[in-house]
Coordinates of C-alpha atoms (C1' of nucleotides) in Angstrom, one line a residue:
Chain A
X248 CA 107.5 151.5 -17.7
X249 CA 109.2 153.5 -15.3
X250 CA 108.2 156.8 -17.1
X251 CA 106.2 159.4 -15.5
X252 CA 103.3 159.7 -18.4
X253 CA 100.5 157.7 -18.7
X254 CA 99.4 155.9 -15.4
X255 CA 95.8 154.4 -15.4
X256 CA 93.7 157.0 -14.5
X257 CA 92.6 157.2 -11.8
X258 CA 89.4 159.8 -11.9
X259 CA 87.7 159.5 -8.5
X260 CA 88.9 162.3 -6.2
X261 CA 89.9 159.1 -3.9
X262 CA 92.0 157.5 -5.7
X263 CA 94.3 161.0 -6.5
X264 CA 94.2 160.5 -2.6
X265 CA 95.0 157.8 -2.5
X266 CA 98.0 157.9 -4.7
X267 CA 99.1 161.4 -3.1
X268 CA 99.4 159.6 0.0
X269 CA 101.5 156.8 -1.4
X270 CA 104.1 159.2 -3.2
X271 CA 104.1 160.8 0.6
X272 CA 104.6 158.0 2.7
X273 CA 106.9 156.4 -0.1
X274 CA 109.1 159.8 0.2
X275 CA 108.4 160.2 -3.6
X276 CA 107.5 163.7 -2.1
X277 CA 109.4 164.7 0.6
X278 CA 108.5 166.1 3.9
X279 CA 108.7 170.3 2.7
X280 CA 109.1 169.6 -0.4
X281 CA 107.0 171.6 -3.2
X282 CA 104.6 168.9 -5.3
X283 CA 103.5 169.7 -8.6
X284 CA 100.7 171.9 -9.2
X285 CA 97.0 170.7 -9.8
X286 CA 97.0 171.6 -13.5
X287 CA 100.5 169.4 -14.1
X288 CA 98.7 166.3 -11.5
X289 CA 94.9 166.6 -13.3
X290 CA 96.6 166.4 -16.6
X291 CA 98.9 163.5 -15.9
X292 CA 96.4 161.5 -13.4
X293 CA 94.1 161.9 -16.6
X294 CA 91.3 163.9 -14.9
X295 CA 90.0 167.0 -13.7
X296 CA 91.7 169.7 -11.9
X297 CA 88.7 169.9 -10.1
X298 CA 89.0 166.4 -8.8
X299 CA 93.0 166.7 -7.9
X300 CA 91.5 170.1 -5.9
X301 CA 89.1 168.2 -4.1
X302 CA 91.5 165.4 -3.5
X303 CA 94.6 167.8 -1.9
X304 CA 91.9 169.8 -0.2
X305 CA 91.3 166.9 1.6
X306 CA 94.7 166.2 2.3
X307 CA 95.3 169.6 3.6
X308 CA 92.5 169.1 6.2
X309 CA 93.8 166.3 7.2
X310 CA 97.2 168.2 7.9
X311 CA 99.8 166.4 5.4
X312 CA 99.8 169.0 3.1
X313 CA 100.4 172.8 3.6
X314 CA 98.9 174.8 0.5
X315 CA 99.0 178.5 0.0
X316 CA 97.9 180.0 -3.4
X317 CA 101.2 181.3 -5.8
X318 CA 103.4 179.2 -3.1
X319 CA 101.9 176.1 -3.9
X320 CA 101.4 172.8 -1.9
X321 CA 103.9 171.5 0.0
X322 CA 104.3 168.2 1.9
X323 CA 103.8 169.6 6.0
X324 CA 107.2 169.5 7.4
X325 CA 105.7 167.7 10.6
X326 CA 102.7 165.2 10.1
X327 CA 100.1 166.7 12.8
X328 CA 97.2 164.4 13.5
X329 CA 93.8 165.3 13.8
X330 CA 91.3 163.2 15.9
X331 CA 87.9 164.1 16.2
X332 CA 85.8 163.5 19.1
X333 CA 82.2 163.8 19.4
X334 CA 80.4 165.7 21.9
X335 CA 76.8 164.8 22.4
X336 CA 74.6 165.1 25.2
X337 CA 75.4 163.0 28.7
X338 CA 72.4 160.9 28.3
X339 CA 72.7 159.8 24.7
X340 CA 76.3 158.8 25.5
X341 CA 74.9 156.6 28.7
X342 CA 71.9 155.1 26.1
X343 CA 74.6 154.5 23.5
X344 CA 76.3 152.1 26.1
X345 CA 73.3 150.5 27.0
X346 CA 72.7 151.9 30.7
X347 CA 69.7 153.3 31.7
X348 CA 70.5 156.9 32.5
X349 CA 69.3 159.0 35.5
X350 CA 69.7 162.6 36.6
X351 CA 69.2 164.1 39.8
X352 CA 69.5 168.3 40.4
X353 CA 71.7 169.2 43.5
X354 CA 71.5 172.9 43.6
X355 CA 70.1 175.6 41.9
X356 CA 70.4 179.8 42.4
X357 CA 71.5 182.8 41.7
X358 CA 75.4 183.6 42.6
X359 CA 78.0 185.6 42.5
X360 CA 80.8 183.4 40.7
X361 CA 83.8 183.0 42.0
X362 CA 87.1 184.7 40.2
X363 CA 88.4 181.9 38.0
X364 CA 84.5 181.7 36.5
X365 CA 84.4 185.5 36.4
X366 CA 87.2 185.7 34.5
X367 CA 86.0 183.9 31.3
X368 CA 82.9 185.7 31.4
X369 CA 84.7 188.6 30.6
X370 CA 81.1 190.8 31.3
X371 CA 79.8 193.4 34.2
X372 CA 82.2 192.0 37.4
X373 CA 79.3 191.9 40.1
X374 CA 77.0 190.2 38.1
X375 CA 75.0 187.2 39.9
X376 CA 74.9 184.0 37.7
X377 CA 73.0 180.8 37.7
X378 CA 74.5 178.6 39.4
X379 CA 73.1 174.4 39.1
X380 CA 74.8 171.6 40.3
X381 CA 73.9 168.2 39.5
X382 CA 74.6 164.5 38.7
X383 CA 74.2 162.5 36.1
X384 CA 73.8 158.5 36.6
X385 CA 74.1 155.7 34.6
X386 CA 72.6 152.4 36.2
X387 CA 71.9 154.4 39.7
X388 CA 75.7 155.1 39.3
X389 CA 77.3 158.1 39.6
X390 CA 78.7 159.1 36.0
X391 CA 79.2 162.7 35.7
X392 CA 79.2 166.0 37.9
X393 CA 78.1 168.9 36.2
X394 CA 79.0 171.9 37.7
X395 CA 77.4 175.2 35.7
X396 CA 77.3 178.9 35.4
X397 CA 74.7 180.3 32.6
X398 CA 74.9 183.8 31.8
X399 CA 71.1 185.1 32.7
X400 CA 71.9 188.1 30.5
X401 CA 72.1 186.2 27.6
X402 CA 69.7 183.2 28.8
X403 CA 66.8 184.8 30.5
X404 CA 64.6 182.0 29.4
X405 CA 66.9 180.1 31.6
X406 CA 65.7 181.5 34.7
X407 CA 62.1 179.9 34.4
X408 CA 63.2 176.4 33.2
X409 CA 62.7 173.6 35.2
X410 CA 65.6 171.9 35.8
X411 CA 64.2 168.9 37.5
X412 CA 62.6 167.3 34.8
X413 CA 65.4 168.1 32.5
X414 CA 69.3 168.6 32.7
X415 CA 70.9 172.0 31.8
X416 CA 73.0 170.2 29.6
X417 CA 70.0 168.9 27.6
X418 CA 67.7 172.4 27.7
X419 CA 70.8 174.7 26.9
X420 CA 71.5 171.9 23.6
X421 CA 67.7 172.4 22.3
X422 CA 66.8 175.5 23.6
X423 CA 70.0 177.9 23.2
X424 CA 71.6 177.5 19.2
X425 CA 75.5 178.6 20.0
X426 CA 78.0 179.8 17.7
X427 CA 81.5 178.5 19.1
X428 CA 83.1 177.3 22.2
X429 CA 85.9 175.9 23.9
X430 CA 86.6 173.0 25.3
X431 CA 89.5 171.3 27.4
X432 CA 90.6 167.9 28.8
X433 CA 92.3 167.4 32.1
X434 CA 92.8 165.4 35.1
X435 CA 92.0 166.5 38.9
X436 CA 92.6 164.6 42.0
X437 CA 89.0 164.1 44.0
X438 CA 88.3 166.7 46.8
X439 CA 86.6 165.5 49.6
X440 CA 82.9 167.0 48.3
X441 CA 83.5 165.5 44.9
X442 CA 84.4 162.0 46.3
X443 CA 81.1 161.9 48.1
X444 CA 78.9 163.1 45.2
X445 CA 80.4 160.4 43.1
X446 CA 80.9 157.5 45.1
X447 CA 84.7 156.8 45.2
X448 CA 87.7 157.5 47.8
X449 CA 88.5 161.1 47.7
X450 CA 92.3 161.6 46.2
X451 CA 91.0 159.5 43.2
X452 CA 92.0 161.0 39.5
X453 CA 89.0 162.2 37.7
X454 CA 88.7 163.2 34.3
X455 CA 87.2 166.6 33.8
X456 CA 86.0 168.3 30.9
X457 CA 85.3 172.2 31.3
X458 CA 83.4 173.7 28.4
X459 CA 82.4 177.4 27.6
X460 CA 80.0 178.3 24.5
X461 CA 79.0 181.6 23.4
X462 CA 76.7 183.1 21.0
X463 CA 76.4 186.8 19.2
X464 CA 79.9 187.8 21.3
X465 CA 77.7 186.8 24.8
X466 CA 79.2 184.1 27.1
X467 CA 76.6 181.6 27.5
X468 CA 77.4 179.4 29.9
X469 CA 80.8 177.3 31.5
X470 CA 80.8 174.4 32.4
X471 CA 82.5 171.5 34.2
X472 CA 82.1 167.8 34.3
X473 CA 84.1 165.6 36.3
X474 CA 83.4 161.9 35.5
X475 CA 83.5 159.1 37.5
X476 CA 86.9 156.7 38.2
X477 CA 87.8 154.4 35.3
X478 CA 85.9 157.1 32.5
X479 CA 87.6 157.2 29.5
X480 CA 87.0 159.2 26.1
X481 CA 87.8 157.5 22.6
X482 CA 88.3 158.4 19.2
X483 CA 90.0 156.3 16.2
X484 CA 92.2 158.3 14.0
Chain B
X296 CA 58.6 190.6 1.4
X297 CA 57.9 187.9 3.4
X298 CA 57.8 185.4 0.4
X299 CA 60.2 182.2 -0.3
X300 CA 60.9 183.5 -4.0
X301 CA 64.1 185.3 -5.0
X302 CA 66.3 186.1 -2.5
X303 CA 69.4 188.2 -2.8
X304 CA 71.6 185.4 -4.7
X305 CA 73.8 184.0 -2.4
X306 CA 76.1 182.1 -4.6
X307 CA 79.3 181.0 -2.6
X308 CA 79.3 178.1 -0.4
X309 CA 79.9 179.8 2.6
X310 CA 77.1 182.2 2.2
X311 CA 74.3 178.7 1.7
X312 CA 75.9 177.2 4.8
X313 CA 75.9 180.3 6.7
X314 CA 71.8 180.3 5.5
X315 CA 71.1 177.2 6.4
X316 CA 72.2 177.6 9.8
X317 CA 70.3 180.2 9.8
X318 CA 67.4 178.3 8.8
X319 CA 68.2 175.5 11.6
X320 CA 68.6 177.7 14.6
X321 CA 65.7 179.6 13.9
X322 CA 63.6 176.3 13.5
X323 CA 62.6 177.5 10.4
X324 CA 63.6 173.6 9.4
X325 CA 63.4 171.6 12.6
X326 CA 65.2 168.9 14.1
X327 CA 64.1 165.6 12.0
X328 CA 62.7 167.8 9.0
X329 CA 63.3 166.7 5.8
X330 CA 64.6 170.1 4.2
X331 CA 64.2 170.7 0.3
X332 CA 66.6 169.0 -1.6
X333 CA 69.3 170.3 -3.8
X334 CA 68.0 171.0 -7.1
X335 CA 65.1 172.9 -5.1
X336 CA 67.7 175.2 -3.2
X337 CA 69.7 176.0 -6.1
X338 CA 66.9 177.7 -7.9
X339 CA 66.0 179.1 -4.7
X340 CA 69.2 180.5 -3.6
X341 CA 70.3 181.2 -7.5
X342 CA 73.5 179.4 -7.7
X343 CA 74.5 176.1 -8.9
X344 CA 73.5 172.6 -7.1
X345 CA 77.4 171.5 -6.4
X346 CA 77.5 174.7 -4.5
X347 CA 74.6 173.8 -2.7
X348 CA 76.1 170.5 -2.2
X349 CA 79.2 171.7 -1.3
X350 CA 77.6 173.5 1.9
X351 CA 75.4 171.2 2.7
X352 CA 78.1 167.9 2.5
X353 CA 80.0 170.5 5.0
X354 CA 77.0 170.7 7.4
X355 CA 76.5 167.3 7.7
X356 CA 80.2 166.6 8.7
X357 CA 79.8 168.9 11.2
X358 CA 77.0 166.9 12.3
X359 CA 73.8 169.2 11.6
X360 CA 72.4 167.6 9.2
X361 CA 71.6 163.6 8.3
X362 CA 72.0 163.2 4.5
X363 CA 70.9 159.9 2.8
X364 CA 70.3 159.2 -0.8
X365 CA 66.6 158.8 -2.1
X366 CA 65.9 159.9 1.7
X367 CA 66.6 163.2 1.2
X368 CA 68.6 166.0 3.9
X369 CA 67.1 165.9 7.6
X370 CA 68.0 168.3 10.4
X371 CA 70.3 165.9 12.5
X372 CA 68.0 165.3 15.7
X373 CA 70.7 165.3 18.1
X374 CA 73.4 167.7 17.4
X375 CA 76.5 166.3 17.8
X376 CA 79.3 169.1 18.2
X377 CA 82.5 167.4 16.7
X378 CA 85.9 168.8 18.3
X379 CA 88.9 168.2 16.3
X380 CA 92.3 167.5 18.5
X381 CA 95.5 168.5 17.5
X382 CA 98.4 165.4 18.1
X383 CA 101.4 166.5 17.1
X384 CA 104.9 165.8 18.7
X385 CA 105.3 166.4 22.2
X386 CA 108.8 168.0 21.4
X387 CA 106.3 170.6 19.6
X388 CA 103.8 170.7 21.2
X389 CA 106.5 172.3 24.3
X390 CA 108.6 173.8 21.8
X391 CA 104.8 175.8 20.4
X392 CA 104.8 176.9 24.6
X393 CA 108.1 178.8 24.3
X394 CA 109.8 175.8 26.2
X395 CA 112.4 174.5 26.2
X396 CA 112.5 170.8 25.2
X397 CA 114.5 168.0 26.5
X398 CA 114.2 164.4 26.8
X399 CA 115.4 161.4 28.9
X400 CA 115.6 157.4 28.2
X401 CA 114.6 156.0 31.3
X402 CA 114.8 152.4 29.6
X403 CA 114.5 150.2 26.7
X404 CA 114.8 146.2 25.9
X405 CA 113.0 142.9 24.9
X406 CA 110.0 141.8 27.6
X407 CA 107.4 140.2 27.5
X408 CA 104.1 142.5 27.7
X409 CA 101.6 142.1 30.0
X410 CA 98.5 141.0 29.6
X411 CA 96.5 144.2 28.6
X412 CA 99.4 145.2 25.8
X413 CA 99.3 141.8 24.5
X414 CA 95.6 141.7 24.4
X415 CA 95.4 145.0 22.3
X416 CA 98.4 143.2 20.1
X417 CA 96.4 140.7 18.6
X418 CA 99.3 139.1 17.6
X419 CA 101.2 135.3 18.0
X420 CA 100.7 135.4 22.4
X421 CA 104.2 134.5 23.5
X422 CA 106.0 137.3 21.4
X423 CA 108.9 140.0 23.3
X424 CA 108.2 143.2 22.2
X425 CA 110.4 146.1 22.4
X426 CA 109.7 148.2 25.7
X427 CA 110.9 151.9 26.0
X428 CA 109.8 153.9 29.1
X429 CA 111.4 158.0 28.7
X430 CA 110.8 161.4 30.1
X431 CA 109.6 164.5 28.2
X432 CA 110.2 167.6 30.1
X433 CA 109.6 171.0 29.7
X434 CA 112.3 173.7 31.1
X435 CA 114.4 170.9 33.0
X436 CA 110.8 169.8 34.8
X437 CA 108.5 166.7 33.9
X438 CA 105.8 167.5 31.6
X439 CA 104.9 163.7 30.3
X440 CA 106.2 160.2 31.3
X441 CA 106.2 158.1 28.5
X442 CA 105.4 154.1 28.6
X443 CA 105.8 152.5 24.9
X444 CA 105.9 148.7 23.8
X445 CA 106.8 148.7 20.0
X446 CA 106.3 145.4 17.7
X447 CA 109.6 144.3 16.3
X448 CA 107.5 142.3 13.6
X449 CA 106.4 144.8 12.2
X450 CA 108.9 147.4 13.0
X451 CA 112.4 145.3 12.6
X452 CA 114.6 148.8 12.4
X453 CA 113.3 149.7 15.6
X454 CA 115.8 147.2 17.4
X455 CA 118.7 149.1 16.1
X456 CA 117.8 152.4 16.5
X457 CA 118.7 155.0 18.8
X458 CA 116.4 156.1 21.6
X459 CA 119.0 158.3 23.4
X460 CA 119.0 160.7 21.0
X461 CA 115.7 160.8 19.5
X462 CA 112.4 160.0 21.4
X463 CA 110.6 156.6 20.1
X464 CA 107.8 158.8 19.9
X465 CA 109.6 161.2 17.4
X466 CA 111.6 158.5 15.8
X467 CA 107.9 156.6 15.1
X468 CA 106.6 159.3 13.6
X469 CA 109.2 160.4 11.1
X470 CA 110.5 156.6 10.3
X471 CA 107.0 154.8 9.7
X472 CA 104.1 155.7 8.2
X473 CA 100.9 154.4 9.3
X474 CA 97.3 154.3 8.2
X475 CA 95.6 153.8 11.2
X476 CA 95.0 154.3 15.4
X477 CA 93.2 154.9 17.9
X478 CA 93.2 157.1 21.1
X479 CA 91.5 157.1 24.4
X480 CA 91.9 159.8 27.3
X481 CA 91.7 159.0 30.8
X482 CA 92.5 159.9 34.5
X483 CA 94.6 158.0 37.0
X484 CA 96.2 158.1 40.5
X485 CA 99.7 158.8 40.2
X486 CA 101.5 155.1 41.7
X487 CA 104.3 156.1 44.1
X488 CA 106.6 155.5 40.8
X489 CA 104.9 157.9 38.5
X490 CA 104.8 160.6 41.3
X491 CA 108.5 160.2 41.8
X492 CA 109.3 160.5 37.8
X493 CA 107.0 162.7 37.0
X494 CA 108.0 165.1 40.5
X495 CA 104.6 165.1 42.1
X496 CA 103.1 163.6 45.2
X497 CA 101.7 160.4 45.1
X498 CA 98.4 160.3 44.8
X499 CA 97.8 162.8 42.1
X500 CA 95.5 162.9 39.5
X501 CA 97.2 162.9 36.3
X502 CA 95.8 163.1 32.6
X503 CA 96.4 159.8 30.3
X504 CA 96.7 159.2 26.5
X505 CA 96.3 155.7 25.5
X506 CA 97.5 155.5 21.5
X507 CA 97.5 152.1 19.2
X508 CA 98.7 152.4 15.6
X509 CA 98.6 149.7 13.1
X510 CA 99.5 150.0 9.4
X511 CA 98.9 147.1 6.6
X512 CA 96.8 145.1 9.6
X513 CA 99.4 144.8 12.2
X514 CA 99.8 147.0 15.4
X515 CA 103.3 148.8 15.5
X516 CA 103.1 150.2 18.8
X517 CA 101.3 150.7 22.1
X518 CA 102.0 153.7 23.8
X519 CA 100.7 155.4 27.4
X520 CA 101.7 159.0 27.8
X521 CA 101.3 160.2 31.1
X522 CA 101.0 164.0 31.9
X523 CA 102.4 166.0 34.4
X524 CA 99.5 167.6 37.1
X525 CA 98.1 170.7 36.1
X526 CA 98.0 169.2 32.4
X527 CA 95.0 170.2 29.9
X528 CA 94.4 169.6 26.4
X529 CA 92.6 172.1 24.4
X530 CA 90.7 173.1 21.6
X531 CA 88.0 175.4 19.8
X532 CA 84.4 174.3 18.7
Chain C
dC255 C1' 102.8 191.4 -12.0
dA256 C1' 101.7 186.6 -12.7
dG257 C1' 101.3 181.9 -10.8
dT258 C1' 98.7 179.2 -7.8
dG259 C1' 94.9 177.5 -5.3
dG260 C1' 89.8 178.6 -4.5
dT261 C1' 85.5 178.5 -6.3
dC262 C1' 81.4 178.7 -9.4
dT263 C1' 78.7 176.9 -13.3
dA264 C1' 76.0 173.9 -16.3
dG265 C1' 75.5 169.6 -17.6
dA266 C1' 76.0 164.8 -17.2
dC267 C1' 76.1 160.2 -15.3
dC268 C1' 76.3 157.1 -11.4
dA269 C1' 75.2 154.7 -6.9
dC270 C1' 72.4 153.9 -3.5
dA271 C1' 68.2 152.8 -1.2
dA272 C1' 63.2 153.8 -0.2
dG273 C1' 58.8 152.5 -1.6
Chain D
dT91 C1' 61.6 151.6 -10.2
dT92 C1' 62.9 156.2 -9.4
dG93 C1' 64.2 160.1 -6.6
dT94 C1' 68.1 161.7 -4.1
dG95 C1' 72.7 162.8 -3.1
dG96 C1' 77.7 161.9 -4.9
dT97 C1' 80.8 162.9 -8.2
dC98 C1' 83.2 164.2 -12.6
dT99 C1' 84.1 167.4 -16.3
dA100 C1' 85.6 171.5 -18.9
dG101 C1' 85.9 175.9 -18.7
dA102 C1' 85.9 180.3 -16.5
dC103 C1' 86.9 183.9 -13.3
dC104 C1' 88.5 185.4 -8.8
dA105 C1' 91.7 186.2 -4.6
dC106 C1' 95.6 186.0 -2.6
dT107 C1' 100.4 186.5 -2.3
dG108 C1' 105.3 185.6 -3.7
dG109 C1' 108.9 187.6 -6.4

DNA sequence: CAGTGGTCTAGACCACAAG
DNA sequence: TTGTGGTCTAGACCACTGG
């Protein structure tokens, strides 16, 4: 009975997950220690090495297993977490909560950006950018502040668009396909400006969210949204 | 030239996800469009349908494409970027910077929680759970104070262990497995007693994690991690 | 060099859900 | 009912990389 041959198979690439987790979290594989390989696993889970591959794969994505080919797979040495978040547009994420959402344009025009924005854009130095403030509302309440530099150079369509009737954020998401980005999370006490535009006592911690995409090696466009007091992001893991 | 019929054979994965982008952000299939189905672009592409499958299952993780059986593969309407966060161990994460790590118990004993923690327990309502409150820093200075109510139910070994020498958020991670969580980011106002621990002025806006993690349906621990100013979290699209 | 994971194939059956 | 994606299989070859 306590012999390693013959389980019940288990043939569904979720189950082998299943049951690599359990030997991981029961320390029956140790954190760094080398597992068997998938030919030994297919052939005594009693199924194909195609479905332990698919099943580790997994696992690997995940982060609690390290694989490299000839090494082998190993158990990661320090269980790293992964939590996805989704980013969708500003209004879908006021409409998913209910709230009727509003947008009003602030400011719009060609400038020269200031060093920190310059500096991402790693193009010509004294190039003018477009430059659009505006705020997004949900209920007639301030939400979000979206402060954004698009790259004319690689946007000229951008120049034309009317962005009255529709956000940046929105016509850059339809209009502009992007290959990658960046993205990063932090905190930022209110300035005086920002604490008037949305509606709270300046000194207040806001969340912020500054974004850059690119496309074809061109910056696109940066971005920064700073979010109302009491915003929160969250993700289940 | 311009027909649909026999392509150059594209017959890895990558190579039919990396054309059906293509396809997407050229609006050669549109946002809502039903696309061909498998079988269809096998022939088409010349490679087998689980390769097809395989790039297409990939897309539509990524949030490009809506797959549903019998309904068929649509272009996903809104496309939803997905970022995926990296949580590991705040002793790593400092350690990755070239840091130095250090770490300081500010506390640790039976209370009862208040309301919001006991709210998110779930659990019998007059119950002590185990509250820690410690210091991460980075090179001698604050980097993240760290506010943790563990469940002794479900985490009995917790009373006797040793949070002066290892973190409760390292000790956690190592001792008990979990299946489960959930995490929500935030900004606050640093309180005059988070400004004085974390060496800031009051006032400050500092970034938040909230964390819950339950295994076998019952929560093992709450924990608020809150980051020195200047903090940001960051990661690639 | 040789062992390991990575992938492709052709065929098969299944699960789900739209009509 | 029936079309579609989801998965499994057995076998094969390839790509990377440790020893």
């Amino acid at each position: 009975m306590s012999d390693t041959a013959a389980r019940s198979d288990m043939n569904s690439w979720q189950a082998v997950q299943e049951e690599a987790l359990r030997r991981i979290r029961s320390r029956q594989w140790r954190p760094g220690e080398l597992i068997p390989n998938e030919a030994e696993l297919s052939q005594e889970l009693g199924c194909a090495r195609a479905t332990v591959n698919r099943a580790l794969r997994n696992l690997a994505e995940a982060g609690f297993l390290d694989r490299r080919r000839k090494a082998g797979t190993r158990v990661a040495l320090h269980p790293v977490r992964k939590a996805t978040l989704d980013i969708s547009m500003i209004r879908q994420e006021i409409e998913g909560k209910g709230q009727a959402y509003s947008y009003l344009l602030l400011s719009s025009g060609l400038e020269s950006p200031p060093l920190d924005v310059r500096v991402r854009l790693q193009g010509p130095a004294d190039q003018q950018q477009l430059h659009i403030t505006a705020l997004h509302m949900a209920d007639r309440r301030p939400y979000a502040y979206e402060d954004r530099w698009i790259n004319p150079q690689a946007v000229p369509e951008a120049m034309t668009a009317d962005f009255e009737a529709q956000s940046p954020n929105e016509w850059l998401l339809v209009h502009v396909p992007f290959e990658g980005g960046s993205i990063a999370f932090s905190a930022k006490t209110a300035s005086q400006m920002e604490a008037e535009i949305l509606a709270c006592p300046p000194g207040e911690g806001l969340f912020v969210i500054d974004r850059a995409t690119w496309s074809k090696g061109q910056v696109i466009t940066q971005v920064r949204l700073i979010f109302h007091p009491g915003y929160h992001m969250h993700t289940e893991l």
